[in-house]
PDB file of C-alpha atoms in Angstrom:
ATOM      1  CA  UNK A   9       2.593  24.723  26.212  1.00  0.00           C
ATOM      2  CA  UNK A  10       5.379  24.396  23.499  1.00  0.00           C
ATOM      3  CA  UNK A  11       5.700  24.462  19.867  1.00  0.00           C
ATOM      4  CA  UNK A  12       8.270  22.785  17.641  1.00  0.00           C
ATOM      5  CA  UNK A  13       9.142  22.852  14.108  1.00  0.00           C
ATOM      6  CA  UNK A  14      11.519  21.037  12.585  1.00  0.00           C
ATOM      7  CA  UNK A  15      12.628  18.945  10.217  1.00  0.00           C
ATOM      8  CA  UNK A  16      14.179  15.312  10.979  1.00  0.00           C
ATOM      9  CA  UNK A  17      15.585  12.717   8.575  1.00  0.00           C
ATOM     10  CA  UNK A  18      12.964   9.781   8.039  1.00  0.00           C
ATOM     11  CA  UNK A  19      14.131   5.931   9.702  1.00  0.00           C
ATOM     12  CA  UNK A  20      14.222   3.376   8.588  1.00  0.00           C
ATOM     13  CA  UNK A  21      11.469   1.180   7.427  1.00  0.00           C
ATOM     14  CA  UNK A  22       8.870   3.724   7.107  1.00  0.00           C
ATOM     15  CA  UNK A  23       6.441   2.188   4.662  1.00  0.00           C
ATOM     16  CA  UNK A  24       5.176  -0.995   3.014  1.00  0.00           C
ATOM     17  CA  UNK A  25       6.555  -3.006   0.687  1.00  0.00           C
ATOM     18  CA  UNK A  26       4.593  -1.208  -2.314  1.00  0.00           C
ATOM     19  CA  UNK A  27       4.760   2.503  -0.978  1.00  0.00           C
ATOM     20  CA  UNK A  28       6.708   4.246   1.712  1.00  0.00           C
ATOM     21  CA  UNK A  29       8.949   7.023   2.686  1.00  0.00           C
ATOM     22  CA  UNK A  30      12.298   7.079   1.054  1.00  0.00           C
ATOM     23  CA  UNK A  31      15.248   6.504   4.225  1.00  0.00           C
ATOM     24  CA  UNK A  32      17.079  10.010   5.035  1.00  0.00           C
ATOM     25  CA  UNK A  33      14.250  11.419   3.299  1.00  0.00           C
ATOM     26  CA  UNK A  34      13.076  14.935   5.109  1.00  0.00           C
ATOM     27  CA  UNK A  35       9.622  14.772   7.598  1.00  0.00           C
ATOM     28  CA  UNK A  36       8.791  18.386   8.278  1.00  0.00           C
ATOM     29  CA  UNK A  37       7.128  17.996  11.922  1.00  0.00           C
ATOM     30  CA  UNK A  38       4.885  20.850  13.440  1.00  0.00           C
ATOM     31  CA  UNK A  39       4.586  19.653  17.059  1.00  0.00           C
ATOM     32  CA  UNK A  40       3.130  21.340  20.331  1.00  0.00           C
ATOM     33  CA  UNK A  41       3.886  19.821  23.658  1.00  0.00           C
ATOM     34  CA  UNK A  42       1.381  20.320  26.299  1.00  0.00           C
ATOM     35  CA  UNK A  43       1.734  19.273  30.164  1.00  0.00           C
ATOM     36  CA  UNK A  44      -1.158  17.762  31.114  1.00  0.00           C
ATOM     37  CA  UNK A  45      -1.884  15.701  34.794  1.00  0.00           C
ATOM     38  CA  UNK A  46      -0.391  12.396  33.274  1.00  0.00           C
ATOM     39  CA  UNK A  47       2.339  13.584  31.643  1.00  0.00           C
ATOM     40  CA  UNK A  48       2.319  15.340  28.227  1.00  0.00           C
ATOM     41  CA  UNK A  49       0.325  15.010  25.225  1.00  0.00           C
ATOM     42  CA  UNK A  50       1.935  15.458  21.778  1.00  0.00           C
ATOM     43  CA  UNK A  51      -0.536  16.704  18.911  1.00  0.00           C
ATOM     44  CA  UNK A  52       0.280  17.833  15.362  1.00  0.00           C
ATOM     45  CA  UNK A  53       1.379  17.035  11.533  1.00  0.00           C
ATOM     46  CA  UNK A  54       4.208  15.695   9.878  1.00  0.00           C
ATOM     47  CA  UNK A  55       4.488  16.353   6.558  1.00  0.00           C
ATOM     48  CA  UNK A  56       6.690  13.834   4.092  1.00  0.00           C
ATOM     49  CA  UNK A  57       6.705  12.654   0.296  1.00  0.00           C
ATOM     50  CA  UNK A  58       5.964   9.528  -0.047  1.00  0.00           C
ATOM     51  CA  UNK A  59       6.958   7.126  -3.353  1.00  0.00           C
ATOM     52  CA  UNK A  60       6.200   4.025  -4.586  1.00  0.00           C
ATOM     53  CA  UNK A  61       4.711   1.823  -6.951  1.00  0.00           C
ATOM     54  CA  UNK A  62       0.897   1.415  -8.107  1.00  0.00           C
ATOM     55  CA  UNK A  63      -0.273  -1.620  -6.972  1.00  0.00           C
ATOM     56  CA  UNK A  64      -2.116  -2.864 -10.561  1.00  0.00           C
ATOM     57  CA  UNK A  65       0.381  -1.788 -12.953  1.00  0.00           C
ATOM     58  CA  UNK A  66       3.837  -0.941 -11.395  1.00  0.00           C
ATOM     59  CA  UNK A  67       4.078   2.910 -12.387  1.00  0.00           C
ATOM     60  CA  UNK A  68       6.421   4.583  -9.993  1.00  0.00           C
ATOM     61  CA  UNK A  69       4.085   7.294  -7.984  1.00  0.00           C
ATOM     62  CA  UNK A  70       4.901   9.917  -5.619  1.00  0.00           C
ATOM     63  CA  UNK A  71       2.870  12.569  -3.772  1.00  0.00           C
ATOM     64  CA  UNK A  72       2.637  14.689  -0.375  1.00  0.00           C
ATOM     65  CA  UNK A  73       1.316  13.382   2.768  1.00  0.00           C
ATOM     66  CA  UNK A  74       0.108  14.645   5.930  1.00  0.00           C
ATOM     67  CA  UNK A  75      -0.074  12.848   9.201  1.00  0.00           C
ATOM     68  CA  UNK A  76      -1.659  13.715  11.731  1.00  0.00           C
ATOM     69  CA  UNK A  77       0.188  12.700  15.637  1.00  0.00           C
ATOM     70  CA  UNK A  78      -1.783  13.033  18.790  1.00  0.00           C
ATOM     71  CA  UNK A  79      -0.247  10.766  21.938  1.00  0.00           C
ATOM     72  CA  UNK A  80       0.168  11.016  25.499  1.00  0.00           C
ATOM     73  CA  UNK A  81       3.412  10.200  26.906  1.00  0.00           C
ATOM     74  CA  UNK A  82       3.334   9.681  30.438  1.00  0.00           C
ATOM     75  CA  UNK A  83       6.077  10.586  33.379  1.00  0.00           C
ATOM     76  CA  UNK A  84       7.974   7.868  34.662  1.00  0.00           C
ATOM     77  CA  UNK A  85       6.956   6.303  37.699  1.00  0.00           C
ATOM     78  CA  UNK A  86       3.578   6.715  36.902  1.00  0.00           C
ATOM     79  CA  UNK A  87       1.305   3.974  36.454  1.00  0.00           C
ATOM     80  CA  UNK A  88       0.407   3.400  33.296  1.00  0.00           C
ATOM     81  CA  UNK A  89      -3.926   2.997  32.674  1.00  0.00           C
ATOM     82  CA  UNK A  90      -4.844  -0.652  32.716  1.00  0.00           C
ATOM     83  CA  UNK A  91      -6.378  -0.762  28.649  1.00  0.00           C
ATOM     84  CA  UNK A  92      -6.087  -3.304  26.327  1.00  0.00           C
ATOM     85  CA  UNK A  93      -4.122  -0.978  24.326  1.00  0.00           C
ATOM     86  CA  UNK A  94      -0.764  -1.455  26.130  1.00  0.00           C
ATOM     87  CA  UNK A  95       1.193   0.419  23.669  1.00  0.00           C
ATOM     88  CA  UNK A  96       1.833   3.124  25.933  1.00  0.00           C
ATOM     89  CA  UNK A  97       4.804   5.670  25.593  1.00  0.00           C
ATOM     90  CA  UNK A  98       6.656   6.854  28.665  1.00  0.00           C
ATOM     91  CA  UNK A  99       8.902   9.747  29.590  1.00  0.00           C
ATOM     92  CA  UNK A 100      12.155   8.981  30.299  1.00  0.00           C
ATOM     93  CA  UNK A 101      15.176  11.118  31.871  1.00  0.00           C
ATOM     94  CA  UNK A 102      12.697  13.856  30.577  1.00  0.00           C
ATOM     95  CA  UNK A 103      13.142  12.734  27.093  1.00  0.00           C
ATOM     96  CA  UNK A 104      10.469  11.150  24.997  1.00  0.00           C
ATOM     97  CA  UNK A 105      11.044   9.047  21.806  1.00  0.00           C
ATOM     98  CA  UNK A 106       8.578  10.110  18.719  1.00  0.00           C
ATOM     99  CA  UNK A 107      10.178   7.528  16.138  1.00  0.00           C
ATOM    100  CA  UNK A 108       7.085   4.982  17.016  1.00  0.00           C
ATOM    101  CA  UNK A 109       4.133   7.674  17.450  1.00  0.00           C
ATOM    102  CA  UNK A 110       5.633   9.008  13.863  1.00  0.00           C
ATOM    103  CA  UNK A 111       6.065   5.954  12.297  1.00  0.00           C
ATOM    104  CA  UNK A 112       2.485   4.575  13.345  1.00  0.00           C
ATOM    105  CA  UNK A 113       1.048   7.750  12.005  1.00  0.00           C
ATOM    106  CA  UNK A 114       2.588   7.503   9.118  1.00  0.00           C
ATOM    107  CA  UNK A 115       2.402   3.928   8.182  1.00  0.00           C
ATOM    108  CA  UNK A 116      -1.123   3.803   8.873  1.00  0.00           C
ATOM    109  CA  UNK A 117      -2.091   7.181   6.764  1.00  0.00           C
ATOM    110  CA  UNK A 118      -0.645   5.085   3.584  1.00  0.00           C
ATOM    111  CA  UNK A 119      -2.865   3.186   1.096  1.00  0.00           C
ATOM    112  CA  UNK A 120      -3.155  -0.712   1.632  1.00  0.00           C
ATOM    113  CA  UNK A 121      -3.367  -0.578  -2.015  1.00  0.00           C
ATOM    114  CA  UNK A 122      -1.863   2.240  -3.946  1.00  0.00           C
ATOM    115  CA  UNK A 123      -2.565   3.190  -7.290  1.00  0.00           C
ATOM    116  CA  UNK A 124      -1.005   5.404 -10.074  1.00  0.00           C
ATOM    117  CA  UNK A 125      -4.910   6.411 -10.678  1.00  0.00           C
ATOM    118  CA  UNK A 126      -8.152   5.355  -9.392  1.00  0.00           C
ATOM    119  CA  UNK A 127      -9.286   3.573 -12.625  1.00  0.00           C
ATOM    120  CA  UNK A 128      -5.931   1.798 -13.233  1.00  0.00           C
ATOM    121  CA  UNK A 129      -6.474  -1.189 -15.580  1.00  0.00           C
ATOM    122  CA  UNK A 130      -3.471  -3.114 -14.374  1.00  0.00           C
ATOM    123  CA  UNK A 131      -1.370  -5.419 -16.372  1.00  0.00           C
ATOM    124  CA  UNK A 132      -2.470  -8.454 -18.278  1.00  0.00           C
ATOM    125  CA  UNK A 133      -2.148 -11.651 -16.611  1.00  0.00           C
ATOM    126  CA  UNK A 134      -1.185 -13.205 -19.616  1.00  0.00           C
ATOM    127  CA  UNK A 135       1.981 -11.326 -20.970  1.00  0.00           C
ATOM    128  CA  UNK A 136       2.395  -8.386 -18.307  1.00  0.00           C
ATOM    129  CA  UNK A 137       1.839  -5.416 -20.812  1.00  0.00           C
ATOM    130  CA  UNK A 138       0.653  -2.940 -19.591  1.00  0.00           C
ATOM    131  CA  UNK A 139      -3.486  -2.552 -20.508  1.00  0.00           C
ATOM    132  CA  UNK A 140      -3.638   1.077 -20.599  1.00  0.00           C
ATOM    133  CA  UNK A 141      -0.774   1.092 -23.410  1.00  0.00           C
ATOM    134  CA  UNK A 142      -3.284  -1.157 -25.316  1.00  0.00           C
ATOM    135  CA  UNK A 143      -6.961  -0.691 -24.506  1.00  0.00           C
ATOM    136  CA  UNK A 144      -8.467  -3.415 -27.049  1.00  0.00           C
ATOM    137  CA  UNK A 145      -5.522  -6.103 -25.591  1.00  0.00           C
ATOM    138  CA  UNK A 146      -6.742  -9.525 -25.220  1.00  0.00           C
ATOM    139  CA  UNK A 147      -5.893 -13.454 -25.699  1.00  0.00           C
ATOM    140  CA  UNK A 148      -7.455 -16.115 -26.948  1.00  0.00           C
ATOM    141  CA  UNK A 149      -7.689 -18.482 -23.999  1.00  0.00           C
ATOM    142  CA  UNK A 150      -8.894 -21.739 -25.172  1.00  0.00           C
ATOM    143  CA  UNK A 151      -9.620 -23.906 -22.118  1.00  0.00           C
ATOM    144  CA  UNK A 152      -7.051 -27.150 -22.315  1.00  0.00           C
ATOM    145  CA  UNK A 153      -9.709 -29.500 -21.511  1.00  0.00           C
ATOM    146  CA  UNK A 154     -11.434 -28.851 -24.821  1.00  0.00           C
ATOM    147  CA  UNK A 155      -8.148 -28.793 -27.126  1.00  0.00           C
ATOM    148  CA  UNK A 156      -8.182 -32.074 -27.957  1.00  0.00           C
ATOM    149  CA  UNK A 157     -11.337 -30.930 -29.676  1.00  0.00           C
ATOM    150  CA  UNK A 158      -9.536 -27.998 -31.857  1.00  0.00           C
ATOM    151  CA  UNK A 159      -9.190 -30.404 -34.851  1.00  0.00           C
ATOM    152  CA  UNK A 160     -12.937 -31.373 -35.277  1.00  0.00           C
ATOM    153  CA  UNK A 161     -14.497 -28.024 -35.883  1.00  0.00           C
ATOM    154  CA  UNK A 162     -13.397 -28.001 -39.451  1.00  0.00           C
ATOM    155  CA  UNK A 163     -15.367 -31.259 -40.189  1.00  0.00           C
ATOM    156  CA  UNK A 164     -18.279 -30.172 -38.358  1.00  0.00           C
ATOM    157  CA  UNK A 165     -18.954 -27.207 -38.979  1.00  0.00           C
ATOM    158  CA  UNK A 166     -18.925 -28.059 -43.098  1.00  0.00           C
ATOM    159  CA  UNK A 167     -21.932 -31.187 -43.558  1.00  0.00           C
ATOM    160  CA  UNK A 168     -20.858 -31.611 -47.269  1.00  0.00           C
ATOM    161  CA  UNK A 169     -17.407 -31.983 -46.492  1.00  0.00           C
ATOM    162  CA  UNK A 170     -18.002 -34.572 -43.879  1.00  0.00           C
ATOM    163  CA  UNK A 171     -20.706 -36.951 -46.635  1.00  0.00           C
ATOM    164  CA  UNK A 172     -18.254 -36.121 -48.434  1.00  0.00           C
ATOM    165  CA  UNK A 173     -15.161 -38.132 -46.398  1.00  0.00           C
ATOM    166  CA  UNK A 174     -17.807 -40.688 -45.405  1.00  0.00           C
ATOM    167  CA  UNK A 175     -18.087 -41.493 -49.583  1.00  0.00           C
ATOM    168  CA  UNK A 176     -14.737 -41.777 -50.331  1.00  0.00           C
ATOM    169  CA  UNK A 177     -13.780 -44.116 -46.994  1.00  0.00           C
ATOM    170  CA  UNK A 178     -16.844 -46.390 -48.172  1.00  0.00           C
ATOM    171  CA  UNK A 179     -14.858 -46.487 -51.627  1.00  0.00           C
ATOM    172  CA  UNK A 180     -11.452 -47.381 -50.264  1.00  0.00           C
TER     173      UNK A 180
END
């Protein structure tokens, strides 16, 4: 068994559209390599800083992420197990490539829909204002199918006005 503590720069595209690890930022690895019959078992954790935007209000968010890593790397030349998962990793010329394993561990630990806080209200769908900044914000939305009737509301509401209008129409 061998342990490794190292800080490495983050590779490109470590994340999703709204959230991820910035390229070149530090990823602290605390790994353990164990020789097993099939190959080398790599286990440990990766510590990184995540940054992005809230999926509801687009405010910037940042936090530290701890990702667990555990992967078996098979010796070169060994037959890989015939399982449904064909994404098996091999030791090639006494080297292992940790980037795909690290990427899988970190990206799957990221939230699918990142939010700045659990009860974030987001943005107004009409004007785009942040609803947390104006709690009573709303818009008068009129159904376009009823828009032609808006002029009639004054005459229907006042029955005295409508009877005078009819008398004036009869006189003319």
